[in-house]
Amino acid sequence: MSRSPPRHGLQAMSTPTADSYRAAGVDIDAGNRAVALLAESVVSTRTPNVLSGPGGFGGMYSAAGLGTDSVLVASTDGVGTKAELAGRYGCWRGIGVDLVNHCIGDIVVHGARPLFFLDYIAMGRLEPEVVAEIVAGMADACRGAGCALLGGETAEMPGTYVPEAIDVVGTIVGAARKDRLWPRPEVVRAGDALVGVASSGPHTNGFSLIRRLLDERPAAADADLIEALLVPHRSYLPTVSEMTAAGIEPKALAHITGGGLFDNLPRVLPDRLGARIDLGTWKVPELFARLVDWGGLADSEAFRVWNMGIGLVAVVDEADAEVLGRQGHCVIGSVVDVAAPDAGTVMLEGSWR
Amino acid sequence: MSRSPPRHGLQAMSTPTADSYRAAGVDIDAGNRAVALLAESVVSTRTPNVLSGPGGFGGMYSAAGLGTDSVLVASTDGVGTKAELAGRYGCWRGIGVDLVNHCIGDIVVHGARPLFFLDYIAMGRLEPEVVAEIVAGMADACRGAGCALLGGETAEMPGTYVPEAIDVVGTIVGAARKDRLWPRPEVVRAGDALVGVASSGPHTNGFSLIRRLLDERPAAADADLIEALLVPHRSYLPTVSEMTAAGIEPKALAHITGGGLFDNLPRVLPDRLGARIDLGTWKVPELFARLVDWGGLADSEAFRVWNMGIGLVAVVDEADAEVLGRQGHCVIGSVVDVAAPDAGTVMLEGSWR
């Protein structure tokens, strides 16, 4: 829902009876300030398809551009506890970018282009400038993807969130052509190449562990490390557009999110086929090496907690793999036969050190 | 995002390295149990338009049924702190119903029918049975509206949520015809009738205050009161369908949510027009009277904190008002001229006692 003033509803705004609500821990004025700060970011993402103005109950987006063979592809997710780490250093804007680009990754792997995005930001004590920064980041990423920030909600919930804590959640809706939906497991064959696309860092995964590792060694948390950890999730929309522009129709694309290569590759592989990952075919960023050493993690663990430098994997034939190689991507392994019920097994070969 | 196993992603599932994650406060096994418990509810909401199975990165919904004159109407919202009160009494299922029907209310007022819904449930300590109950409630409401539960995410975030606390958020996407979008402010006239449709309780609004009032008088919190407070938000989809089936094309519909009649009616009224509410034209449920007395609230406050028994208002001409009267609804006031800049003013006349 989007309440007036513009767009961003506020649970805290459910009454201007400030006395009653302040007593209950809700700050109306802060809510109104946040709303004002948000308007500009939202307007900056407006596209010709957006039919709704501020103050509506729902956001309206024209489906005129969608063909009858269109498929809406939607995903909801949050940034998890990366927000807590970002908060320690006041790096809120990147969290907004993280959220949008993570959601974009979840629909581009199905062949969809982003249409619109809605967000939800909740915290114990509303900090208007923080909300404005996060939404500004969302707007940056939305503009970059031609995605309209169609609606959102900001909730102040004392008693639900620990002081200083904040949760940032979003939903993206995109459109794909029904005859071009990915993955296409029926055409995946043993011997197909697994082409890895670089990540921009841990993205939004494994931060519960990252925070614990940092807390165990406060002296190690220098500015460079924190900056590297908080680098926003990159958008894979341009990457996938470049692939298709080169005439490549991936057999499957996997977004390497929570669960890493181990959990995400099997999601796009058919029965009786697995993946062999050849460690050493790409340079695992130093950042991950430090985290792995600090945690004393085995590869079997590290490659589940973090993406280890690979944020997207394309399953393609050898010829397409060569084209993707020229686009700067790297063959990191191949599809292999496995005996069911071990279908989907991901095997690591060699060493990345 | 929806991670495998079926549909409901879990931040906690971002790694099976239980030792590392348990140390960080995340319980993998509980996450997996929750996922299993959710599958049945989700499948029960499946419609022919749903093209995605479990395990995808995004949910897929065929747009084949949408005409080129279709408009997608979307809204995101949460149940707020009603979840905390429900948790005290273990009444989780109703919270799921609340969330879906609240979101439905936000799009039916624009003339949209629900297509699909995505949810996000987050808490400090994952309780699989609680998540399953909430999603079961969402599924109940989704089935009732022909709405597919297309995706969702469950997040366990120790350090963000206070122990026992939970946040329940959802996003709905519906479709309307471009030539039948509401409100139609250009046709609203002074003298139009305001027809009120009954609410089923406070719905999801004003619970920060409700909880404070209850905490101040523990003895008063008897089973009947709690049950009345927790009655789920009713769905206004059948109500609006009945209106249109009777040939009524509302000039505007307002969902009376946070901010009550005061904040929500002006959202659908044009400049220079306001609303006069004739108190006494409907029976304000006893529940609200008790809350108002406990809080010592003036009408100007009470009608902003709570819906006071009216969950939806239709702006129609006199003739349509009579038809709606025969459908069991009640004229609660009328549209009146106001001098800008006071446009949108809502005036209460008389007494509801």
XYZ file of C-alpha atoms in Angstrom:
706
model
C 0.000 0.000 0.000
C 1.144 3.496 -0.597
C -0.400 6.110 1.622
C -0.422 9.818 0.974
C 1.725 11.878 1.164
C 3.559 10.480 -1.855
C 3.963 6.767 -2.134
C 5.637 5.671 1.010
C 3.092 4.561 3.532
C 4.040 4.612 7.145
C 2.552 2.443 9.829
C 3.574 5.296 12.067
C 1.324 7.548 10.043
C -1.746 5.531 10.882
C -2.562 8.366 13.238
C -1.415 11.944 13.765
C -2.405 11.690 17.409
C 1.219 12.104 18.274
C 0.761 11.970 22.002
C -0.928 8.580 22.001
C 1.479 7.175 19.497
C 4.646 8.667 20.934
C 3.660 7.059 24.194
C 3.436 3.831 22.222
C 6.865 4.549 20.777
C 5.972 5.848 17.341
C 7.225 9.176 16.009
C 4.814 10.784 13.554
C 7.001 13.747 12.616
C 9.937 11.519 11.726
C 7.561 9.528 9.558
C 6.419 12.584 7.662
C 10.006 13.772 7.175
C 10.921 10.391 5.720
C 8.005 10.532 3.311
C 9.090 13.922 2.019
C 12.669 12.760 1.541
C 11.508 9.740 -0.452
C 9.395 11.451 -3.081
C 12.256 12.638 -5.270
C 13.882 9.211 -5.483
C 10.611 7.580 -6.433
C 9.780 10.106 -9.148
C 13.235 9.565 -10.665
C 12.308 5.946 -11.500
C 8.997 6.755 -13.172
C 8.501 5.167 -16.607
C 5.768 5.810 -19.226
C 3.989 2.647 -18.045
C 3.382 4.059 -14.575
C -0.213 5.298 -14.417
C -0.541 5.976 -10.706
C 0.348 9.157 -8.937
C 1.128 9.593 -5.266
C -1.414 8.732 -2.623
C -3.094 5.749 -4.209
C -3.829 2.516 -2.412
C -1.945 0.540 -5.031
C 0.546 1.376 -7.759
C -0.669 1.106 -11.354
C 1.450 -0.116 -14.242
C 0.176 -0.379 -17.816
C 0.390 -3.878 -19.277
C -0.066 -2.463 -22.781
C 3.490 -3.381 -23.752
C 3.080 -7.028 -22.785
C 2.257 -9.489 -25.516
C -0.238 -12.283 -24.948
C 2.765 -14.633 -24.885
C 4.212 -12.775 -21.912
C 4.938 -14.334 -18.553
C 5.171 -12.268 -15.404
C 8.152 -13.305 -13.289
C 8.167 -12.149 -9.675
C 10.412 -12.516 -6.667
C 10.504 -11.290 -3.076
C 13.593 -11.165 -0.921
C 15.402 -9.174 1.727
C 19.001 -8.110 2.238
C 19.206 -10.069 5.470
C 21.722 -9.122 8.101
C 23.977 -7.274 5.659
C 21.840 -4.313 6.704
C 23.170 -4.592 10.254
C 26.776 -4.403 9.059
C 25.956 -1.508 6.715
C 24.306 0.266 9.620
C 27.439 0.090 11.730
C 29.192 2.188 9.105
C 26.243 4.256 7.883
C 26.489 2.777 4.383
C 22.757 2.632 3.735
C 22.568 3.603 0.084
C 24.321 0.417 -1.035
C 21.735 -1.679 0.792
C 19.046 -0.286 -1.471
C 21.157 -1.168 -4.516
C 21.758 -4.642 -3.065
C 18.068 -5.338 -2.683
C 17.031 -4.290 -6.182
C 19.938 -5.961 -7.967
C 19.499 -9.166 -5.995
C 15.857 -9.301 -7.065
C 16.831 -8.458 -10.667
C 19.231 -11.406 -10.610
C 16.418 -13.704 -9.529
C 14.268 -12.857 -12.560
C 16.853 -12.268 -15.311
C 17.926 -15.907 -14.910
C 14.429 -16.799 -16.113
C 14.724 -14.492 -19.124
C 12.668 -11.652 -17.666
C 13.249 -7.909 -17.912
C 12.296 -5.844 -14.835
C 9.020 -3.907 -14.951
C 8.463 -2.568 -11.449
C 9.606 -2.903 -7.863
C 7.965 -2.405 -4.469
C 9.807 -2.151 -1.183
C 9.217 -2.538 2.532
C 11.491 -0.974 5.120
C 10.866 -1.623 8.789
C 12.698 -0.677 11.948
C 12.219 -0.120 15.646
C 12.881 3.589 15.572
C 12.251 5.450 12.341
C 15.264 7.364 11.047
C 14.047 9.390 8.053
C 17.526 9.990 6.658
C 18.293 6.277 6.762
C 15.080 5.383 4.939
C 15.749 8.112 2.382
C 19.270 6.812 1.755
C 18.104 3.224 1.293
C 15.349 4.269 -1.099
C 17.799 6.505 -2.965
C 19.916 3.396 -3.497
C 16.885 1.448 -4.682
C 16.101 4.260 -7.097
C 19.684 4.212 -8.443
C 19.405 0.507 -9.219
C 15.846 0.806 -10.554
C 16.803 3.595 -12.966
C 19.723 1.495 -14.164
C 17.317 -1.302 -15.041
C 14.435 0.771 -16.425
C 12.422 -0.512 -13.468
C 9.784 1.679 -11.833
C 9.712 1.999 -8.048
C 5.950 1.555 -8.007
C 5.210 1.457 -4.323
C 6.479 0.795 -0.890
C 5.839 0.826 2.786
C 7.855 2.091 5.722
C 6.992 0.688 9.113
C 8.116 1.785 12.547
C 7.590 -1.081 14.944
C 8.977 -0.585 18.403
C 8.879 -3.893 20.221
C 9.421 -5.931 17.080
C 12.845 -4.746 15.974
C 15.812 -4.396 18.265
C 16.947 -0.778 18.608
C 18.994 0.300 15.581
C 17.863 -2.794 13.654
C 16.257 -2.484 10.251
C 14.868 -4.910 7.718
C 14.826 -4.106 4.015
C 12.617 -6.204 1.761
C 11.527 -5.889 -1.836
C 9.425 -7.462 -4.541
C 10.206 -7.262 -8.231
C 7.908 -8.028 -11.134
C 9.320 -8.557 -14.603
C 8.188 -9.913 -17.934
C 9.548 -12.694 -20.125
C 8.451 -14.283 -23.374
C 6.814 -17.658 -22.810
C 8.813 -19.221 -25.649
C 12.051 -17.911 -24.143
C 11.757 -18.890 -20.500
C 14.881 -20.236 -18.848
C 16.079 -22.697 -17.636
C 15.573 -25.210 -20.464
C 16.628 -28.433 -18.699
C 15.544 -30.543 -21.670
C 18.473 -29.251 -23.735
C 21.156 -29.429 -21.051
C 23.721 -32.152 -21.852
C 26.719 -33.666 -20.140
C 29.697 -31.777 -21.515
C 27.953 -28.410 -21.592
C 30.139 -25.619 -20.277
C 29.522 -23.770 -17.032
C 30.477 -20.151 -17.615
C 30.969 -18.041 -14.521
C 30.212 -14.347 -14.296
C 32.058 -12.451 -11.568
C 30.256 -11.300 -8.444
C 30.969 -7.900 -6.901
C 31.524 -9.394 -3.448
C 29.510 -11.538 -1.016
C 26.416 -9.715 -2.300
C 23.834 -10.300 0.450
C 24.760 -13.807 1.537
C 26.633 -15.270 4.470
C 26.555 -12.117 6.571
C 25.512 -13.803 9.795
C 28.814 -15.661 9.630
C 30.734 -12.635 8.322
C 29.518 -10.558 11.252
C 30.537 -13.238 13.725
C 33.994 -13.484 12.157
C 34.375 -9.706 12.325
C 33.180 -9.567 15.911
C 35.829 -12.130 16.843
C 38.599 -9.921 15.455
C 37.637 -6.221 15.735
C 41.166 -5.105 14.882
C 40.882 -6.705 11.434
C 37.854 -4.674 10.401
C 39.758 -1.975 8.496
C 38.079 0.421 6.092
C 39.159 -1.507 2.997
C 37.698 -4.775 4.294
C 34.388 -3.182 5.277
C 34.155 -1.429 1.924
C 34.802 -4.722 0.121
C 32.197 -6.529 2.202
C 29.581 -3.849 1.566
C 30.117 -3.427 -2.198
C 26.572 -3.596 -3.579
C 25.259 -6.590 -5.493
C 25.962 -5.891 -9.165
C 23.156 -6.028 -11.706
C 23.267 -8.988 -14.082
C 20.753 -7.420 -16.438
C 23.442 -5.855 -18.703
C 25.418 -9.116 -18.600
C 22.458 -11.197 -19.750
C 21.473 -8.573 -22.343
C 25.009 -8.721 -23.753
C 24.797 -12.520 -23.952
C 21.530 -12.505 -25.865
C 22.698 -9.594 -28.050
C 25.553 -11.893 -29.115
C 22.983 -14.452 -30.184
C 23.487 -16.690 -27.172
C 20.410 -18.450 -25.808
C 21.587 -19.919 -22.482
C 20.325 -23.395 -21.710
C 20.120 -22.232 -18.113
C 21.271 -19.418 -15.867
C 21.794 -19.779 -12.129
C 21.938 -16.827 -9.762
C 24.512 -17.772 -7.129
C 22.863 -16.575 -3.930
C 22.331 -18.198 -0.552
C 23.739 -21.712 -0.702
C 26.410 -20.779 -3.224
C 27.325 -22.955 -6.187
C 26.348 -26.084 -4.244
C 22.713 -25.151 -3.744
C 22.010 -22.961 -6.745
C 23.454 -24.861 -9.729
C 21.279 -27.950 -9.082
C 18.206 -25.740 -9.291
C 18.654 -25.435 -13.064
C 20.045 -28.896 -13.877
C 17.886 -31.854 -14.935
C 17.886 -35.250 -13.237
C 21.016 -37.365 -13.653
C 23.141 -34.350 -14.477
C 25.452 -32.557 -12.071
C 28.218 -30.007 -12.162
C 31.989 -30.305 -11.933
C 33.574 -27.059 -10.808
C 37.254 -26.720 -11.722
C 38.781 -24.655 -8.934
C 41.611 -22.481 -10.155
C 39.854 -21.532 -13.371
C 39.031 -18.192 -11.793
C 40.739 -16.060 -9.188
C 38.817 -16.209 -5.914
C 38.942 -12.649 -4.543
C 41.289 -12.168 -1.592
C 38.316 -11.073 0.502
C 36.847 -14.575 0.464
C 40.224 -16.154 1.218
C 40.489 -14.064 4.384
C 36.983 -15.012 5.507
C 37.614 -18.689 4.798
C 40.858 -18.621 6.783
C 39.246 -16.781 9.691
C 36.399 -19.264 9.833
C 38.610 -22.280 9.156
C 36.080 -23.328 6.550
C 36.529 -26.311 4.252
C 35.749 -25.739 0.553
C 32.581 -27.788 1.016
C 31.472 -25.158 3.501
C 32.908 -21.982 1.968
C 31.275 -22.592 -1.414
C 27.894 -22.902 0.319
C 28.208 -19.825 2.502
C 29.591 -17.486 -0.182
C 29.613 -17.159 -3.952
C 33.443 -17.159 -3.853
C 33.620 -14.657 -6.710
C 31.034 -16.166 -9.067
C 27.606 -14.496 -8.948
C 26.000 -15.971 -12.050
C 26.572 -19.194 -13.974
C 25.482 -19.798 -17.560
C 24.994 -23.313 -18.893
C 25.889 -23.211 -22.607
C 27.428 -25.373 -25.309
C 31.117 -25.162 -26.193
C 30.613 -22.693 -29.054
C 28.668 -20.257 -26.903
C 31.239 -20.682 -24.149
C 33.883 -19.310 -26.491
C 31.755 -16.269 -27.264
C 31.171 -15.659 -23.562
C 34.908 -16.037 -23.021
C 35.452 -13.157 -25.413
C 32.941 -11.171 -23.356
C 35.283 -11.566 -20.392
C 33.601 -14.471 -18.663
C 35.308 -17.696 -17.745
C 34.567 -21.400 -18.079
C 34.581 -22.663 -14.488
C 33.499 -26.243 -15.094
C 31.135 -28.466 -16.983
C 27.937 -30.446 -16.761
C 28.577 -34.102 -15.945
C 26.572 -37.303 -15.711
C 25.732 -38.399 -12.219
C 23.853 -41.444 -11.050
C 20.428 -40.569 -9.731
C 19.552 -40.170 -6.887
C 22.717 -38.088 -6.805
C 21.322 -35.871 -9.528
C 22.322 -32.275 -9.018
C 25.524 -33.122 -7.259
C 28.110 -30.358 -7.447
C 31.692 -31.570 -7.284
C 34.692 -29.339 -6.666
C 37.915 -30.354 -8.427
C 41.391 -29.037 -7.680
C 42.295 -26.053 -5.571
C 41.571 -22.323 -5.762
C 44.570 -21.317 -3.670
C 13.268 -15.366 -4.417
C 12.124 -18.878 -3.869
C 14.782 -21.392 -3.042
C 14.513 -25.169 -3.293
C 13.136 -27.154 -1.561
C 9.674 -25.954 -2.568
C 9.062 -22.266 -2.790
C 9.859 -20.816 0.536
C 13.399 -19.578 0.625
C 15.073 -19.330 3.949
C 17.935 -17.033 4.796
C 18.755 -19.692 7.325
C 19.139 -22.164 4.494
C 21.855 -20.157 2.854
C 24.205 -22.774 4.239
C 23.895 -26.270 5.662
C 27.038 -25.733 7.671
C 24.964 -26.039 10.771
C 27.804 -25.597 13.194
C 28.923 -22.261 11.818
C 25.405 -20.988 11.482
C 24.071 -22.281 14.783
C 26.948 -20.460 16.393
C 25.660 -17.397 14.567
C 22.174 -18.143 15.862
C 20.578 -19.720 12.827
C 18.864 -23.107 12.916
C 19.051 -24.968 9.595
C 16.911 -27.923 10.612
C 14.079 -25.697 11.744
C 14.302 -23.955 8.402
C 13.967 -27.182 6.487
C 11.024 -28.278 8.628
C 9.258 -25.008 7.914
C 9.818 -25.417 4.190
C 8.225 -28.859 4.234
C 5.229 -27.624 6.193
C 4.650 -24.798 3.714
C 4.517 -26.775 0.488
C 0.953 -28.026 0.873
C -0.488 -24.572 1.550
C 1.252 -23.123 -1.471
C 0.134 -25.874 -3.844
C -3.465 -25.344 -2.707
C -3.437 -21.838 -4.203
C -2.065 -22.860 -7.597
C -4.034 -21.559 -10.594
C -3.740 -22.482 -14.311
C -1.722 -19.297 -14.869
C 1.085 -20.452 -12.606
C 3.908 -21.788 -14.795
C 6.646 -22.207 -12.206
C 7.259 -25.191 -10.045
C 9.171 -25.326 -6.802
C 12.817 -24.335 -6.664
C 12.895 -21.529 -9.184
C 14.548 -18.179 -8.573
C 11.338 -16.378 -9.392
C 7.667 -17.329 -9.661
C 6.170 -17.388 -13.160
C 2.622 -16.335 -13.972
C 1.172 -16.388 -17.486
C -0.068 -13.014 -18.690
C -2.029 -14.711 -21.477
C -5.352 -13.761 -19.881
C -4.499 -10.066 -19.742
C -5.807 -7.845 -22.487
C -3.669 -5.086 -23.964
C -5.905 -2.648 -22.067
C -4.936 -4.241 -18.767
C -3.278 -2.403 -15.932
C -1.271 -4.210 -13.278
C -2.098 -2.915 -9.810
C 0.341 -3.786 -7.041
C 0.671 -3.114 -3.331
C 3.045 -4.068 -0.520
C 2.174 -3.951 3.142
C 2.678 -5.659 6.466
C 0.385 -6.559 9.343
C 2.345 -4.361 11.720
C 2.261 -5.029 15.423
C -0.993 -6.984 15.268
C 1.373 -9.925 14.832
C 2.752 -9.336 18.318
C -0.717 -9.511 19.875
C -1.600 -12.592 17.817
C 1.613 -14.188 18.995
C 0.700 -13.747 22.633
C -2.296 -15.999 22.026
C -0.856 -18.245 19.324
C -3.422 -17.033 16.793
C -1.087 -17.035 13.797
C -3.353 -18.294 11.040
C -5.503 -15.162 11.142
C -2.431 -13.001 10.600
C -1.900 -14.654 7.228
C -5.521 -13.934 6.331
C -5.104 -10.344 7.538
C -2.130 -9.725 5.295
C -3.671 -11.070 2.097
C -7.083 -9.468 2.595
C -5.527 -6.124 3.511
C -3.543 -6.196 0.273
C -6.640 -7.274 -1.671
C -8.480 -4.265 -0.252
C -5.739 -1.977 -1.513
C -6.144 -3.117 -5.124
C -9.892 -3.824 -5.385
C -10.511 -0.142 -4.646
C -8.745 0.549 -7.951
C -10.932 -1.981 -9.798
C -8.345 -4.766 -9.875
C -8.820 -8.492 -9.381
C -6.004 -10.332 -7.590
C -3.589 -12.375 -9.733
C -0.788 -13.452 -7.398
C 0.762 -12.827 -4.002
C 4.260 -13.100 -2.573
C 5.098 -13.059 1.109
C 8.007 -12.396 3.432
C 8.098 -13.684 6.988
C 11.010 -12.783 9.235
C 11.780 -13.422 12.874
C 14.630 -13.709 15.323
C 14.213 -17.390 16.000
C 12.573 -19.517 13.339
C 9.529 -21.421 14.534
C 8.473 -23.712 11.662
C 4.993 -24.326 13.017
C 4.366 -20.594 13.323
C 5.512 -19.930 9.760
C 3.380 -22.817 8.515
C 0.304 -21.467 10.324
C 0.757 -17.966 8.921
C 1.231 -19.275 5.375
C -1.778 -21.562 5.817
C -3.801 -18.440 6.600
C -2.395 -16.681 3.550
C -3.346 -19.694 1.456
C -6.903 -19.653 2.857
C -7.324 -16.020 1.808
C -5.569 -16.526 -1.535
C -7.824 -19.471 -2.478
C -10.837 -17.390 -1.552
C -9.734 -14.733 -4.018
C -8.462 -16.988 -6.816
C -5.045 -15.549 -6.074
C -1.914 -17.678 -6.471
C 0.684 -17.713 -3.706
C 3.499 -17.377 -6.222
C 6.509 -17.025 -3.995
C 7.847 -16.051 -0.667
C 10.779 -15.842 1.638
C 11.282 -16.807 5.232
C 14.149 -15.173 7.067
C 15.649 -15.966 10.437
C 17.554 -12.925 11.638
C 18.868 -13.127 15.162
C 20.065 -9.692 16.176
C 17.500 -7.883 14.049
C 14.248 -9.040 15.610
C 13.605 -9.148 19.324
C 13.093 -12.707 20.615
C 9.555 -13.926 19.827
C 9.019 -11.028 17.432
C 7.954 -11.642 13.857
C 7.211 -9.456 10.872
C 4.792 -10.538 8.168
C 4.863 -8.696 4.855
C 3.266 -9.312 1.492
C 2.977 -8.021 -2.030
C -0.056 -8.483 -4.216
C -0.327 -7.997 -7.978
C -3.715 -7.709 -9.622
C -5.141 -6.648 -12.953
C -7.699 -4.002 -13.858
C -9.109 -2.695 -17.134
C -7.601 0.656 -18.075
C -11.037 2.056 -18.946
C -12.394 0.988 -15.568
C -9.761 2.213 -13.144
C -11.006 3.783 -9.916
C -11.148 6.337 -8.422
C -12.734 8.626 -11.067
C -12.403 11.999 -9.298
C -13.661 13.863 -12.382
C -17.174 12.500 -11.840
C -17.386 12.975 -8.062
C -19.884 15.712 -7.155
C -21.009 17.466 -3.996
C -24.081 15.557 -2.863
C -22.753 12.143 -3.828
C -23.419 9.541 -1.179
C -20.742 7.907 0.948
C -21.743 4.289 1.437
C -19.976 2.438 4.220
C -19.175 -1.259 4.155
C -18.669 -2.881 7.556
C -15.197 -3.863 8.745
C -14.609 -7.105 10.624
C -12.737 -5.357 13.445
C -9.701 -3.078 13.708
C -8.211 -5.090 10.826
C -4.468 -4.366 11.093
C -4.539 -0.767 12.250
C -4.008 0.970 15.551
C -2.440 -2.022 17.294
C 0.436 -0.130 18.840
C -2.162 1.805 20.789
C -4.386 -1.248 21.339
C -1.469 -3.128 22.862
C -0.643 -0.240 25.163
C -4.265 0.002 26.303
C -4.320 -3.748 26.978
C -1.025 -3.655 28.820
C -2.432 -0.942 31.076
C -5.346 -3.192 32.100
C -4.361 -6.873 31.935
C -7.526 -7.945 33.735
C -9.656 -6.590 30.890
C -8.055 -8.789 28.253
C -10.665 -11.560 28.329
C -10.963 -14.186 25.613
C -13.893 -12.463 23.896
C -12.024 -9.159 23.628
C -8.871 -10.772 22.286
C -10.889 -12.762 19.771
C -12.673 -9.609 18.618
C -9.390 -7.744 18.278
C -7.807 -10.541 16.278
C -10.698 -11.224 13.877
C -8.990 -11.274 10.458
C -9.377 -8.468 7.947
C -12.352 -9.431 5.755
C -11.975 -9.585 1.994
C -13.728 -6.806 0.070
C -13.395 -8.636 -3.226
C -16.861 -10.276 -2.979
C -18.348 -6.964 -1.826
C -16.999 -5.072 -4.815
C -17.934 -7.901 -7.187
C -21.492 -7.750 -5.864
C -21.566 -3.993 -6.449
C -20.428 -4.258 -10.046
C -22.695 -7.275 -10.650
C -25.582 -4.981 -9.703
C -24.454 -2.601 -12.424
C -22.883 -0.124 -10.049
C -19.737 1.638 -11.213
C -18.412 3.380 -8.088
C -17.064 6.870 -8.637
C -14.465 5.977 -6.027
C -13.732 3.378 -3.377
C -11.628 4.040 -0.300
C -10.069 1.278 1.786
C -10.239 2.516 5.372
C -6.831 1.516 6.710
C -4.228 3.386 8.741
C -5.469 6.912 9.287
C -9.111 5.867 9.286
C -11.838 7.850 7.542
C -9.879 11.068 8.082
C -6.823 10.062 6.081
C -8.258 7.619 3.565
C -11.369 9.348 2.177
C -9.417 12.406 0.973
C -7.222 10.095 -1.073
C -10.061 9.512 -3.526
C -11.738 12.944 -3.465
C -10.920 15.745 -5.922
C -9.864 19.246 -4.932
C -12.521 21.433 -3.326
C -14.583 18.454 -2.248
C -14.632 16.921 1.195
C -16.688 14.466 3.173
C -19.325 14.881 5.857
C -19.665 11.791 8.007
C -23.002 11.493 9.819
C -22.199 9.703 13.039
C -25.072 7.559 14.240
C -25.910 6.299 10.753
C -24.134 3.053 11.607
C -23.611 1.176 14.844
C -19.994 1.509 15.963
C -19.074 -1.924 17.335
C -18.822 -2.098 21.114
C -15.192 -3.150 20.765
C -14.220 0.290 19.484
C -16.258 2.032 22.168
C -14.293 0.198 24.857
C -10.970 1.122 23.262
C -12.000 4.745 22.869
C -13.072 4.928 26.512
C -9.890 3.273 27.732
C -7.753 5.672 25.754
C -9.912 8.692 26.501
C -9.810 9.452 22.783
C -11.766 12.275 21.170
C -13.640 11.406 17.961
C -11.045 13.373 16.002
C -8.487 10.909 17.320
C -10.493 7.666 17.382
C -11.559 7.973 13.742
C -7.914 8.303 12.744
C -6.591 5.415 14.805
C -9.337 2.923 13.931
C -11.859 2.298 11.177
C -14.633 2.420 13.820
C -16.627 -0.271 12.027
C -16.315 0.968 8.431
C -13.645 -0.797 6.344
C -14.581 0.390 2.872
C -16.392 3.481 1.584
C -17.994 3.771 -1.839
C -18.622 7.160 -3.427
C -21.762 6.799 -5.555
C -24.767 8.822 -6.695
C -28.098 8.677 -4.864
C -29.586 5.980 -7.103
C -26.644 3.639 -6.639
C -26.701 4.347 -2.917
C -30.196 2.889 -2.760
C -29.059 -0.267 -4.526
C -26.136 -0.606 -2.134
C -28.541 -0.070 0.739
C -30.499 -3.100 -0.446
C -27.188 -5.001 -0.441
C -26.949 -4.311 3.267
C -24.629 -1.349 3.178
C -25.346 1.989 4.762
C -25.122 5.634 3.732
C -22.746 7.164 6.292
C -22.458 10.641 4.858
C -22.033 12.652 1.698
C -19.558 14.547 -0.433
C -19.580 18.254 0.319
C -18.029 21.397 -1.100
C -15.077 22.720 0.839
C -12.990 25.788 0.196
C -9.564 24.903 -1.088
C -6.984 24.665 0.425
C -9.191 22.723 2.824
C -9.965 20.249 0.059
C -10.217 16.752 1.377
C -11.459 17.816 4.755
C -13.435 15.147 6.557
C -16.035 16.481 8.987
C -17.775 14.412 11.629
C -21.371 15.387 12.393
C -23.427 14.279 15.391
C -22.598 11.461 17.771
C -22.106 7.703 17.438
C -22.880 6.957 21.077
